[in-house]
Structure formats: C-alpha cells, structure tokens
Amino acid sequence: MNRRFFIRRAGAAGSLLLLPAWTAAAERLAAGEPIALARKKRLADAALNAAVKRGATYADVRIGRYLSQSISTRETKVDGVTNDESRGAGVRVIADGAWGFMATDRLTEDSIARAAAEAVAIAKANARLQDEPVVLAPQAGVGETAWCTPIRINPFAVPLQEKVEHLLAANRAALGAGASFINTQLYQINEQKYFASTDGSYIDQDIHRLWPTFTVTATDPKTGRFDTRNALSSPMGRGYEYLGADPAGKRPGVTVRYFESYDLAEDAVLAAQQAREKLAAKRVVAGQYDLVLDPTHLGLTIHESVGHATELDRVLGYEANYAGTSFATLDKWKSKEFRYGSPIVNFFADRTEAGTLGAVGYDDEGVPAKRWPLVKNGILVDYQKTRDQAHIVGQRAGDGCSFAQSWNAVQFQRMPNVSLQPGAEPLTPADMIKGVERGIYIVGRGSYSIDQQRYNFQFGGQLFYEIKNGEIVGMLRDVAYQSNTQEFWNSCAAICDRRDYMHFGSFFDGKGQPSQVSAVSHGSATARFNKVNVLNTGRKI
Amino acid sequence: MSLLTESEARAILQKTLSFSKADECQVSLTGVRAGNLRFARNTVSTSGGSDTLSLAVTASLGRKSGAATINEFDDASLERAVHAAEELARLSPENPEFMPQVGPQTYLEPKAYFDATANLTQEDRVRWAAASIGHCKERKLTAAGYLSDSARFSALANSKGLFGYQRRTDLDFSITTRTDDGTGSGYAVADYNDASRLDAGGVTAIAARKALQSREARAIEPGKYTVILEPSAGVTLVNLMLGAMNARLTDEGRSFLSKPGGASRLGEKIVDERVNLWTDPLNAELPGNKWGQDGRAQRRTDWIQGGVVKNVGYTRFWAKKKGLDENAAPSPGFGRSIMGGTDTSLDDLVKSVKRGVLVTRLWYIRAVDPQTLLYTGLTRDGTFFVENGEIKFPVKNFRFNESPVIMLNNLEALGRPQRVENSLIPPMVLRDFTFSSLSDAV
C-alpha cells in the first residue's frame, strides 16, 4: 500500500497564524500505524515456507514500512510538503543456482506466498542464462532481534508547524542578510524494516535519517552575474536534535563548521554574506596549489575516489554498463603492495559509527554491522562485499553491505560509511594553513565528476580561500581541481587530528539499473594535498 | 490489472469526481506494468517486475489546495481520498501562486503504444539477453547490459470538464562490452516504443566492434580538438541546455539567458544558425505525450530556430504574471527533444574531418557554472583519433570542460538524427572542443 498526502505551493507570506491548522491536518492524515511484530513474523514465515516448498535453496524476505517527509520552502513561502508512506514486502530467493526477486504491496499471507512462488519462477528462468551457480557465504541465524538508530527526537513526532517555521525563519534571516533567493529543504526518512531468512534470522530495525539543506542565490542585476552558496550541513543518521544549534556542536574558523549540531539560521546568514562575497571574489589563476580540504568538502572526494572504487561489484564488472568498473583491480589487492595513498592514509569501512547514515544493526541480507580496513598505511587491503561475492576474494562472510532502497527493490551491494582515519599527531586546520605557502582552502561540496574506473576526477566546492605564506588572504572564484585518484591520495601530506574529525554525508547516492538511492557518511579531518592542478572555470558566452 | 481501458479509467475518474464538494477537483489515474533484466559478466545478475495503479486527487477551495494519492479503488477508498484532499485544502493557507485548473483541452494523438511491447514476457527478455551474451562470448568479450520495458496508461479529468486518456509503451536497451584483458570497451544503446524493432544482437554488434577497435589506446595531448560527437555523446549536453531554458529563472536573473539590467536573450542568436531545436509530440520516430504536468495540451514548440532563442518554458503561473496567454505560452516540459540535422551519415561526417576525435559517449556530466552552462565530464567506451577522414587509432579517454552554448557556436557540420535516450539528435562535428586532461579509464 502506498499513501501520500501533500501540499503543493501552499505557502503564504507571513501567514504563520494559519500554519497550526493545516500542519495538524497534514499530520493526522499522514499518520499510519507500524506493522505489528507478530504479523511481520507470520508473513515472513509464509514467504519463506512458500519459497522453500517451490524449490528455493535460500530465501529472504523484507517486510517494510517506509516513511518520508520532505518540506520545501522558498523565500517567504512553503513550496510543498510531501508525506509518503509505503509498505509491502520483497522476497528474494536462490533456485536452480540463480537469484529471483518479486515484491508485493498486499500484506496477506496468500499474497506474500504468491510473490515467493513468482520469485522462484523468475530464478528458474534466469538460471538458463547462468553458467555457474550463486555461492552464498554462510551467515548464522541470529534469531529474533531488534535495532534502532539512537535518536533523541523523532523528526516525525515534531509538529510540522515547528519544522516549517524553522525553515522560514532561516529564509527570513538570509533575505535580511542580502540573499536574493533562498530555497530550503528538510528531508526526513524512517525505515521500519523487518528481515527474515531461511538462515533463521528475524531482525526488526527502525532506522532514521534527516537532511536540512538550502541554496542561497545572490544576483547582481547591474552585471547580470549570479552566484550561490549551499548549506554546510551534513545529512545525518540523527534525530531532530541535529537541528538544535548546540554551540558545543560547531567549530569556529575561517567560516563556521557544524559537527554534531547544526544552526540553520546562522548558516543561512553566513551563506547570504558569502554568496555576495563570491560575486566580488578574485578569479583564480590556474596552476598547481597545495590544497587544504575541509571535511565538508573532502567527504565527496572520498566518496567518489575511494568509496565507489573499492566496491567489489564494480571491481568484478557488475556495474560495467552504468556506473562503471574500478581501477582497484583484484591483482592490485592481491599484490599487497598497491600504494593507494601516502603512508598516513588509512581508510576504513564502517556501519557502526553513531550518527552516521550508514549505521545499522544488520544489513539487508542479515549480516551484522562491523568496521574493517580498506586501505592501511596507504596500501589497498580489502573491498566492500555482499555474501554472494565473498568467495571470489577467498572470504567466508559478507561485510554487511547489502541494501535496497525500499521493500519493492532488490538488495545489492551498496557502500557502507567509508572514512579517512584522522592523523595521529596533534594538528588543527589553523596550524595546517600556517604551513602552506601557496594554497587554497576549500569548504563545502560543489561540482563533482569522475571517470568510470575512478582514476580522473574534478571537484569544485562552496567556498575557496586563497592561502599565501600561511595566511588566508581572501576569497577566490572559478576554482576546480583535477587529479588522478592514486596521485591525489599519495600527495596527502598531513591530516588533522581527531578533534577535527566530522562526517560528511551523501543522502541520494545513485547506483544500479534500475537506479536505487542509498545514503552514506564519510568521516574525515581536514587534510592537506600538495601540488594539485587547479583550473579556472570562468567562461564567456 | 494495471492497464485500464479508456472507459474503465473514465468510470473511476467520474466516480471519484462525484464525491467532491470542492470548488475545483482534478483526478489523475496512472497504471504501469514494467519489467527489467540486468546482466553482467556474461550472466544474468538481477531482474524483476512491477505492476502498479495509483490515483491522485487535487481539491481546491478558493486559492487553497490539497492533494492525496491512493492505490485502492473501491468506492469507500475513492471517497476517502477526495475527502482527505478537501480537508487539506480547507485547512491550507492561501497560495499566492494558485492557478485554477485547466479547462477542456484538444489533445493531439501521438501513436506511442505498441502491443509488441505491452505483451513482453520474462522469456522475451531472457532471449534478448542470451543473444547479446552469445554474441560477446563468441568474440571473447564480456557483456554487461540492461533491458527495461514498460506499458502504461494515464487518464486525467477535472470538475471543469477536462478529460484525457493516453497509453504508451517504452523499451530501453543498453550494452557495454569489454575485452577480457580490460583494454577495450564499447557501448551502444537503443530505445523504441515498439519492441519488435529491437535487434539486441545488432546493437550488441556495434558495442562489440567498438570494444575490439578501442584496445591499446594511445595517449594524445589534451587541448582543443575538432570532435565528432555521436548522438549518444551529444544528447545529454543538448538536453541540459534545453532544460535550462526556463522563463522564471531567466527573469529572476539566474540563468545563462539572463542579461545585465534584467533583460533576457530571448529572441537573440546564441548558437550557430544551423542549430534548430524543438519538441513535437506527433513526431512518428519519437512520439510524445498528449499533456504535460499541468494538463495543458502538448504542441510542437520551437525552442531554438536558426540559432535564435524562440521560446523559453513557462509555468502557467509565471505566464500569467508576465501578462502572457497561459495557453499560448510554452510549457516547461523539455523531454523528448529533437535537434535538426542533415542526410549525411556518421561515416561521411568522419570522412569530412581532417584531424579530430570521434566520441562514442560522454559520461558523468556535471554542471560547473550555471552562469555559462559550463559542464565537465569524460569520454568513454570508444574514443578514436581521426585523420584525413579515417579512423586512425583509439585514443585514451579525456575529461572535457565545455558549455553547450560555446560548443554549438563552434559547429562545423551536422549529420542524420538518430533516436537516443528518448531524443532525436544528429551526430555533430564541432571545432575547438575543450579536453582538459587525460583519463586512464577504459
């Protein structure tokens, strides 16, 4: 069953007095009930029994209730509020050595058993194309268990009126500080998902994610120029408390950076001022610079050049037709000496860090969450794997990297959090900048592009500050840097210590055909990269 | 179950409207039956299907609106959905950008529905995948491909007497073939409304030839080159430019069409005079939809004619605000774009180039600067050096930084348009295309 209630372009300037009525109605109409645990177990058993009866050698079922709410505003009005509730079940089986999958939105024992039977029939049809049977790494059943994101305030329990006013207040603040336009969004996700498999697992999880974000635009009618500055928030696996503007959760610096807590209105004001500053900023001179990259920026570089490159399904060619393959091939891993980065570079994969988008108790094939190294002292040591890939690299377990965006999509290998370990020596961003003779300090995510094997990339950012002889001397514009993954990470000369470690997030990471989105965090501290090629992206048309 | 006939759809819509007490009520009904099969490493990886039917109600009271969607169709559920939308509308604040619903429209009749596609089975998908994989295995190549098909209908009705019903089918096939040693890669893509036109083996043969030809690519210096962009390479940049031709953004001073002092480039020549871009729901090779998002009838619209910006897309609200007739203002839907060309084949275009680079596909294209429409991305799956009209050798892939506006000003020649990614785009010869660095990716 899918239900959606929404208000489109329904805002009104200054009509705050009207908000309580319509927001209350929207909430009441959107409110559904969780699926009872006993019912989920009954349905799961119906699916698993039907699959086995039809000849499946393995089966799992995911029964889900997925809630999402997005609030969108521009300037002084609400652009739209959308509440989605989607519930149903997806059954995945192995029969005749091949995978099959079928989903149903009818949560009855008959319907789910029928879906299981259809999944077996599809598997058997697919087996005709298959030379070798699927080899599934063993996973001991964990019995009946539960896990939930450790949040303090459930965003879905916060009155819509309060959330709308939170966004509109930020908009007012930005307009008052010189923004020409501001578009603000708040995305909230709650996955109530129940996994069961023929291994003997019955896992009930309640997972939360949210992302407050905006784009501020400053225009200059005289010159016809415009520029933007996006929010420096991160999407998080946290509750509404992330928006609490707790002073302890932010760090002062060249610009304010938000770690465990976000101040939307403060960031919107800064964005309005900085968008104006960008309009008047000096154009960068192309050439080689030492780059000092803030975690709000570096997270995306990690995501593209390390996160996707170490996905084993890409390495093996499963994504060749769309997202591509990877330069981090099996021979490089087997050599145990492929230098991915300089010796201070350590990347770890993780599904356990609190507050992150990738944190779960178990993945979508019943594997417990864990943390493991991908790059150790600069050397490639491992990949991200699902259960059916583990045997290819001589391992006997999945990594907990299986994910499907909803009950109606088949699960496949998705990125866990992939993070850069902070430096061992005490070092702050301010100290790091002091050591740079000719460089650029980059904050925030901007334009990004990387090739299909993850060698050549180009990244922009939100804020670019010129560093001369250890000092920030002003803002630059038209900046993008280009490099090659291995060259770039080997040019990593310093990483700030744990005090500067924070999480960047990607809320809508696309992969697969048909495309599915997932959400993932990347932790890092500010890092320095020597002699990177910077281009000037200014053009005239 | 999901593909209702016109009379079945009309009955549900009218029943739903009969429950409404709002000033205006609009109901839409959409059903989709879709299937897909994905393969890689010369074997199937995932496949699945879906069959969905959903109804959306929008109710308006004065300038206040609310909406609800459901996928249950008994009378009680329909009535509940109408009441939910009305209750939301009643309690909503007034919308300063409210527009009354459109009245009856005269819709064109694109022919986009084909039984051959609507009746596809899993066996058909497996057969196509087997043909593709078989072709590759014979040549020691590895295939990764994706086949997806859908049959859908949509119907629309409102309390002002509007009614519309349309059906369409779509089929998309794409294939990447790689040599076993990983030094060559080729790509081909095809999309149709009529599945009987798909020759999966033939499409695979193009990708296979490119994979074999692209082995042992040589590195040549990045810089400005004359390029021959195949339709599969040029399509995204052209569509990104069309998608950015938005009236409101232009008027607000935040578009590549905005000019100093608040003026716009509408009516100005911005690209070579041989560039013509339009949309046309009745194009037989690329049948469109009867209506766009707001229910207005889709008509042929010229966006760029003789290099001059003829139209920018208006929402109904923005057209009214600007004093335009909303029914005459072009709708902002830019899908299924058509770019005019010539009768020259791709091979003959290549023959006309003295020194240049033939590009099969551009990839990971992202905006760098919306002010100039500067984009970056990379070549992929078949990039070749051309000299004196002949393909001489494969070259390593490049990163580009280029604006479609600059690119279409540097036009040398156009070829015969080809349907690709739901657009009709000609191969293009363009001088001074900016390749900014080399990529080792194959």
mmCIF file of N, CA and C in Angstrom, chain A residues 200-247:
data_model
loop_
_atom_site.group_PDB
_atom_site.id
_atom_site.type_symbol
_atom_site.label_atom_id
_atom_site.label_comp_id
_atom_site.label_asym_id
_atom_site.label_seq_id
_atom_site.Cartn_x
_atom_site.Cartn_y
_atom_site.Cartn_z
ATOM 1 N N GLY A 200 17.450 -18.434 9.618
ATOM 2 C CA GLY A 200 16.923 -18.396 10.982
ATOM 3 C C GLY A 200 17.045 -17.041 11.648
ATOM 4 N N SER A 201 17.050 -15.974 10.864
ATOM 5 C CA SER A 201 17.090 -14.620 11.428
ATOM 6 C C SER A 201 15.722 -13.953 11.295
ATOM 7 N N TYR A 202 15.344 -13.217 12.328
ATOM 8 C CA TYR A 202 14.133 -12.376 12.298
ATOM 9 C C TYR A 202 14.550 -11.043 12.901
ATOM 10 N N ILE A 203 14.876 -10.063 12.051
ATOM 11 C CA ILE A 203 15.521 -8.832 12.520
ATOM 12 C C ILE A 203 14.601 -7.637 12.275
ATOM 13 N N ASP A 204 14.255 -6.950 13.337
ATOM 14 C CA ASP A 204 13.350 -5.803 13.253
ATOM 15 C C ASP A 204 14.174 -4.532 13.475
ATOM 16 N N GLN A 205 14.182 -3.615 12.492
ATOM 17 C CA GLN A 205 15.002 -2.404 12.621
ATOM 18 C C GLN A 205 14.173 -1.143 12.378
ATOM 19 N N ASP A 206 14.551 -0.089 13.081
ATOM 20 C CA ASP A 206 13.871 1.204 12.964
ATOM 21 C C ASP A 206 14.975 2.244 12.713
ATOM 22 N N ILE A 207 15.085 2.691 11.459
ATOM 23 C CA ILE A 207 16.240 3.490 11.052
ATOM 24 C C ILE A 207 15.808 4.903 10.657
ATOM 25 N N HIS A 208 16.531 5.888 11.143
ATOM 26 C CA HIS A 208 16.197 7.294 10.872
ATOM 27 C C HIS A 208 17.345 8.017 10.185
ATOM 28 N N ARG A 209 16.997 8.905 9.260
ATOM 29 C CA ARG A 209 17.980 9.796 8.630
ATOM 30 C C ARG A 209 17.303 11.144 8.405
ATOM 31 N N LEU A 210 18.074 12.225 8.420
ATOM 32 C CA LEU A 210 17.496 13.519 8.043
ATOM 33 C C LEU A 210 18.557 14.416 7.423
ATOM 34 N N TRP A 211 18.065 15.397 6.658
ATOM 35 C CA TRP A 211 18.980 16.334 5.989
ATOM 36 C C TRP A 211 18.323 17.699 5.827
ATOM 37 N N PRO A 212 18.772 18.690 6.596
ATOM 38 C CA PRO A 212 18.346 20.064 6.345
ATOM 39 C C PRO A 212 19.340 20.703 5.365
ATOM 40 N N THR A 213 18.841 21.346 4.343
ATOM 41 C CA THR A 213 19.770 21.945 3.386
ATOM 42 C C THR A 213 19.128 23.137 2.674
ATOM 43 N N PHE A 214 19.951 23.941 2.034
ATOM 44 C CA PHE A 214 19.418 25.093 1.296
ATOM 45 C C PHE A 214 20.393 25.521 0.217
ATOM 46 N N THR A 215 19.891 26.339 -0.708
ATOM 47 C CA THR A 215 20.745 27.050 -1.658
ATOM 48 C C THR A 215 20.383 28.525 -1.585
ATOM 49 N N VAL A 216 21.382 29.346 -1.303
ATOM 50 C CA VAL A 216 21.189 30.799 -1.321
ATOM 51 C C VAL A 216 21.747 31.319 -2.645
ATOM 52 N N THR A 217 20.998 32.201 -3.317
ATOM 53 C CA THR A 217 21.482 32.817 -4.551
ATOM 54 C C THR A 217 21.595 34.321 -4.356
ATOM 55 N N ALA A 218 22.703 34.858 -4.804
ATOM 56 C CA ALA A 218 22.872 36.321 -4.824
ATOM 57 C C ALA A 218 22.990 36.735 -6.290
ATOM 58 N N THR A 219 22.196 37.702 -6.695
ATOM 59 C CA THR A 219 22.278 38.187 -8.080
ATOM 60 C C THR A 219 22.764 39.635 -8.080
ATOM 61 N N ASP A 220 23.391 39.995 -9.187
ATOM 62 C CA ASP A 220 23.819 41.375 -9.367
ATOM 63 C C ASP A 220 23.209 41.864 -10.683
ATOM 64 N N PRO A 221 22.058 42.550 -10.604
ATOM 65 C CA PRO A 221 21.351 42.946 -11.830
ATOM 66 C C PRO A 221 22.206 43.831 -12.747
ATOM 67 N N LYS A 222 23.116 44.606 -12.149
ATOM 68 C CA LYS A 222 23.929 45.508 -12.980
ATOM 69 C C LYS A 222 24.822 44.735 -13.939
ATOM 70 N N THR A 223 25.481 43.696 -13.399
ATOM 71 C CA THR A 223 26.401 42.937 -14.242
ATOM 72 C C THR A 223 25.733 41.723 -14.870
ATOM 73 N N GLY A 224 24.562 41.341 -14.345
ATOM 74 C CA GLY A 224 23.903 40.123 -14.811
ATOM 75 C C GLY A 224 24.530 38.873 -14.224
ATOM 76 N N ARG A 225 25.424 39.020 -13.245
ATOM 77 C CA ARG A 225 26.072 37.846 -12.665
ATOM 78 C C ARG A 225 25.266 37.335 -11.476
ATOM 79 N N PHE A 226 25.395 36.032 -11.212
ATOM 80 C CA PHE A 226 24.794 35.456 -10.007
ATOM 81 C C PHE A 226 25.721 34.380 -9.470
ATOM 82 N N ASP A 227 25.601 34.111 -8.166
ATOM 83 C CA ASP A 227 26.372 33.025 -7.564
ATOM 84 C C ASP A 227 25.554 32.431 -6.428
ATOM 85 N N THR A 228 25.932 31.235 -6.025
ATOM 86 C CA THR A 228 25.164 30.541 -4.993
ATOM 87 C C THR A 228 26.098 30.075 -3.878
ATOM 88 N N ARG A 229 25.506 29.830 -2.722
ATOM 89 C CA ARG A 229 26.232 29.147 -1.639
ATOM 90 C C ARG A 229 25.244 28.175 -0.997
ATOM 91 N N ASN A 230 25.633 26.899 -1.014
ATOM 92 C CA ASN A 230 24.776 25.866 -0.438
ATOM 93 C C ASN A 230 25.059 25.694 1.049
ATOM 94 N N ALA A 231 24.137 25.042 1.746
ATOM 95 C CA ALA A 231 24.274 24.797 3.183
ATOM 96 C C ALA A 231 25.531 23.987 3.475
ATOM 97 N N LEU A 232 26.112 24.217 4.640
ATOM 98 C CA LEU A 232 27.264 23.418 5.081
ATOM 99 C C LEU A 232 26.822 22.361 6.096
ATOM 100 N N SER A 233 25.544 22.040 6.090
ATOM 101 C CA SER A 233 25.048 20.956 6.940
ATOM 102 C C SER A 233 25.485 19.625 6.353
ATOM 103 N N SER A 234 25.352 18.567 7.139
ATOM 104 C CA SER A 234 25.552 17.211 6.620
ATOM 105 C C SER A 234 24.265 16.432 6.846
ATOM 106 N N PRO A 235 23.869 15.598 5.889
ATOM 107 C CA PRO A 235 22.794 14.651 6.215
ATOM 108 C C PRO A 235 23.319 13.682 7.261
ATOM 109 N N MET A 236 22.482 13.316 8.218
ATOM 110 C CA MET A 236 22.959 12.521 9.349
ATOM 111 C C MET A 236 21.996 11.380 9.689
ATOM 112 N N GLY A 237 22.526 10.389 10.375
ATOM 113 C CA GLY A 237 21.692 9.364 10.983
ATOM 114 C C GLY A 237 21.381 9.780 12.405
ATOM 115 N N ARG A 238 20.781 10.954 12.518
ATOM 116 C CA ARG A 238 20.445 11.510 13.824
ATOM 117 C C ARG A 238 18.978 11.913 13.834
ATOM 118 N N GLY A 239 18.493 12.277 15.009
ATOM 119 C CA GLY A 239 17.130 12.750 15.132
ATOM 120 C C GLY A 239 17.078 14.262 14.933
ATOM 121 N N TYR A 240 15.914 14.848 15.249
ATOM 122 C CA TYR A 240 15.723 16.280 15.045
ATOM 123 C C TYR A 240 16.669 17.102 15.927
ATOM 124 N N GLU A 241 17.264 16.450 16.933
ATOM 125 C CA GLU A 241 18.210 17.157 17.803
ATOM 126 C C GLU A 241 19.377 17.727 17.006
ATOM 127 N N TYR A 242 19.663 17.180 15.815
ATOM 128 C CA TYR A 242 20.760 17.708 14.987
ATOM 129 C C TYR A 242 20.537 19.183 14.659
ATOM 130 N N LEU A 243 19.256 19.594 14.577
ATOM 131 C CA LEU A 243 18.934 20.982 14.243
ATOM 132 C C LEU A 243 18.881 21.882 15.474
ATOM 133 N N GLY A 244 19.420 21.390 16.570
ATOM 134 C CA GLY A 244 19.303 22.111 17.837
ATOM 135 C C GLY A 244 20.231 23.291 18.014
ATOM 136 N N ALA A 245 21.122 23.543 17.055
ATOM 137 C CA ALA A 245 22.036 24.694 17.116
ATOM 138 C C ALA A 245 22.805 24.723 18.433
ATOM 139 N N ASP A 246 23.248 23.571 18.861
ATOM 140 C CA ASP A 246 24.016 23.490 20.107
ATOM 141 C C ASP A 246 25.417 24.077 19.864
ATOM 142 N N PRO A 247 25.780 25.137 20.586
ATOM 143 C CA PRO A 247 27.092 25.766 20.344
ATOM 144 C C PRO A 247 28.249 24.787 20.501
#
